[in-house]
PDB file of C-alpha atoms in Angstrom:
ATOM      1  CA  MET A  31     -25.142 -22.233  40.420  1.00 61.00           C
ATOM      2  CA  LYS A  32     -26.424 -26.030  39.607  1.00 68.00           C
ATOM      3  CA  ILE A  33     -24.007 -28.907  39.682  1.00 81.00           C
ATOM      4  CA  VAL A  34     -23.939 -32.084  38.700  1.00 85.00           C
ATOM      5  CA  PHE A  35     -22.625 -33.888  41.663  1.00 94.00           C
ATOM      6  CA  PRO A  36     -20.413 -36.980  41.446  1.00 96.00           C
ATOM      7  CA  GLU A  37     -22.030 -40.228  43.037  1.00 97.00           C
ATOM      8  CA  SER A  38     -19.747 -40.298  46.058  1.00 97.00           C
ATOM      9  CA  VAL A  39     -20.706 -36.742  46.695  1.00 97.00           C
ATOM     10  CA  LYS A  40     -24.481 -37.855  46.326  1.00 96.00           C
ATOM     11  CA  VAL A  41     -24.297 -40.358  49.032  1.00 96.00           C
ATOM     12  CA  CYS A  42     -23.486 -37.802  51.471  1.00 96.00           C
ATOM     13  CA  LEU A  43     -26.312 -35.988  50.640  1.00 96.00           C
ATOM     14  CA  TRP A  44     -28.815 -38.775  50.908  1.00 93.00           C
ATOM     15  CA  SER A  45     -31.551 -36.921  52.596  1.00 93.00           C
ATOM     16  CA  TYR A  46     -31.865 -34.140  50.399  1.00 93.00           C
ATOM     17  CA  ASP A  47     -32.887 -33.650  46.957  1.00 92.00           C
ATOM     18  CA  VAL A  48     -29.541 -33.120  44.971  1.00 93.00           C
ATOM     19  CA  GLU A  49     -31.157 -31.591  41.966  1.00 92.00           C
ATOM     20  CA  LYS A  50     -32.370 -28.790  43.936  1.00 93.00           C
ATOM     21  CA  ILE A  51     -29.251 -27.761  45.944  1.00 94.00           C
ATOM     22  CA  ASP A  52     -27.602 -24.830  44.523  1.00 93.00           C
ATOM     23  CA  LEU A  53     -24.221 -23.834  45.441  1.00 92.00           C
ATOM     24  CA  SER A  54     -24.746 -20.108  45.199  1.00 93.00           C
ATOM     25  CA  ASN A  55     -26.918 -20.695  48.079  1.00 94.00           C
ATOM     26  CA  THR A  56     -24.800 -19.955  51.323  1.00 95.00           C
ATOM     27  CA  ASP A  57     -26.876 -22.283  53.011  1.00 96.00           C
ATOM     28  CA  HIS A  58     -27.027 -25.431  50.545  1.00 95.00           C
ATOM     29  CA  ARG A  59     -22.965 -24.484  50.623  1.00 96.00           C
ATOM     30  CA  PHE A  60     -22.552 -25.131  54.497  1.00 97.00           C
ATOM     31  CA  ARG A  61     -24.451 -28.278  53.867  1.00 97.00           C
ATOM     32  CA  VAL A  62     -22.785 -29.825  51.744  1.00 97.00           C
ATOM     33  CA  ILE A  63     -19.050 -29.122  53.259  1.00 98.00           C
ATOM     34  CA  HIS A  64     -20.194 -30.211  56.582  1.00 98.00           C
ATOM     35  CA  ASN A  65     -21.764 -33.893  55.346  1.00 98.00           C
ATOM     36  CA  VAL A  66     -18.816 -34.414  53.330  1.00 98.00           C
ATOM     37  CA  LEU A  67     -16.522 -33.551  55.695  1.00 98.00           C
ATOM     38  CA  ASP A  68     -18.416 -35.704  58.205  1.00 97.00           C
ATOM     39  CA  ILE A  69     -19.577 -38.621  56.439  1.00 97.00           C
ATOM     40  CA  GLY A  70     -17.493 -38.470  52.803  1.00 96.00           C
ATOM     41  CA  MET A  71     -15.285 -40.877  51.641  1.00 97.00           C
ATOM     42  CA  ASN A  72     -11.787 -40.228  50.238  1.00 97.00           C
ATOM     43  CA  GLU A  73     -13.015 -39.318  46.437  1.00 97.00           C
ATOM     44  CA  ALA A  74     -15.841 -36.890  47.925  1.00 98.00           C
ATOM     45  CA  VAL A  75     -13.535 -35.480  50.183  1.00 97.00           C
ATOM     46  CA  ILE A  76     -11.087 -34.558  46.939  1.00 97.00           C
ATOM     47  CA  TRP A  77     -13.945 -33.425  45.152  1.00 97.00           C
ATOM     48  CA  LEU A  78     -14.832 -31.097  48.057  1.00 97.00           C
ATOM     49  CA  LEU A  79     -11.237 -29.686  48.333  1.00 97.00           C
ATOM     50  CA  LYS A  80     -10.847 -28.948  44.624  1.00 96.00           C
ATOM     51  CA  THR A  81     -14.510 -27.183  44.671  1.00 96.00           C
ATOM     52  CA  PHE A  82     -14.395 -25.244  47.994  1.00 96.00           C
ATOM     53  CA  SER A  83     -11.623 -23.031  49.139  1.00 97.00           C
ATOM     54  CA  GLU A  84      -9.629 -23.996  52.213  1.00 97.00           C
ATOM     55  CA  ALA A  85     -11.253 -20.527  53.709  1.00 97.00           C
ATOM     56  CA  GLU A  86     -14.667 -21.584  52.972  1.00 97.00           C
ATOM     57  CA  ILE A  87     -14.311 -25.008  54.603  1.00 98.00           C
ATOM     58  CA  THR A  88     -12.728 -23.828  57.856  1.00 97.00           C
ATOM     59  CA  GLU A  89     -15.665 -21.018  58.160  1.00 97.00           C
ATOM     60  CA  THR A  90     -18.154 -24.101  57.800  1.00 97.00           C
ATOM     61  CA  ILE A  91     -16.438 -25.841  60.712  1.00 97.00           C
ATOM     62  CA  ILE A  92     -16.240 -22.850  62.719  1.00 96.00           C
ATOM     63  CA  LYS A  93     -19.685 -21.975  61.961  1.00 95.00           C
ATOM     64  CA  SER A  94     -21.419 -25.236  63.083  1.00 95.00           C
ATOM     65  CA  ASN A  95     -22.075 -27.046  66.180  1.00 93.00           C
ATOM     66  CA  ALA A  96     -19.803 -29.788  67.454  1.00 94.00           C
ATOM     67  CA  SER A  97     -22.696 -31.709  68.443  1.00 93.00           C
ATOM     68  CA  ASP A  98     -23.944 -31.945  64.597  1.00 93.00           C
ATOM     69  CA  TRP A  99     -20.554 -34.172  63.898  1.00 95.00           C
ATOM     70  CA  SER A 100     -19.792 -37.542  64.608  1.00 95.00           C
ATOM     71  CA  LYS A 101     -16.676 -37.501  67.308  1.00 95.00           C
ATOM     72  CA  LYS A 102     -13.879 -38.967  64.815  1.00 96.00           C
ATOM     73  CA  SER A 103     -14.871 -36.634  61.777  1.00 96.00           C
ATOM     74  CA  LEU A 104     -14.922 -33.548  64.298  1.00 96.00           C
ATOM     75  CA  ALA A 105     -11.280 -34.850  65.547  1.00 96.00           C
ATOM     76  CA  LEU A 106      -9.768 -35.249  62.230  1.00 97.00           C
ATOM     77  CA  TRP A 107     -11.027 -32.237  60.534  1.00 97.00           C
ATOM     78  CA  SER A 108     -10.147 -29.857  63.155  1.00 96.00           C
ATOM     79  CA  LEU A 109      -6.735 -31.373  63.734  1.00 96.00           C
ATOM     80  CA  ILE A 110      -6.258 -30.977  59.794  1.00 96.00           C
ATOM     81  CA  PHE A 111      -7.480 -27.060  59.717  1.00 97.00           C
ATOM     82  CA  ASN A 112      -6.928 -26.240  62.869  1.00 97.00           C
ATOM     83  CA  VAL A 113     -10.421 -24.999  63.871  1.00 96.00           C
ATOM     84  CA  TYR A 114     -12.958 -26.086  66.207  1.00 94.00           C
ATOM     85  CA  PRO A 115     -16.740 -25.304  66.231  1.00 93.00           C
ATOM     86  CA  ALA A 116     -17.690 -22.131  67.896  1.00 87.00           C
ATOM     87  CA  LYS A 117     -20.579 -23.695  69.481  1.00 80.00           C
ATOM     88  CA  GLU A 118     -20.686 -26.937  71.514  1.00 80.00           C
ATOM     89  CA  GLY A 119     -24.500 -27.962  70.884  1.00 68.00           C
ATOM     90  CA  ARG A 120     -27.601 -25.978  69.672  1.00 66.00           C
ATOM     91  CA  PHE A 121     -28.234 -24.214  72.461  1.00 63.00           C
ATOM     92  CA  THR A 122     -25.018 -22.964  73.884  1.00 55.00           C
TER      93      THR A 122
END
């Protein structure tokens, strides 16, 4: 599923070619959710909450590595969604 991302979301995906992101790909969905939650501003987060289900967002947090998040973002989203990454780091 190709999508035109709002500018506020594109900023969160600065290192990716957004024209090649396909939201039918689970890896792409994971990356979009993670990046927006980790570095996105209010407008990007609102878009995310309208685009993805709460279940998919919480699953993304759980499947991620805690070390891949900024500490403040992880603390906020873990509190809001009441979940925490299953792994502390890439090798644990």
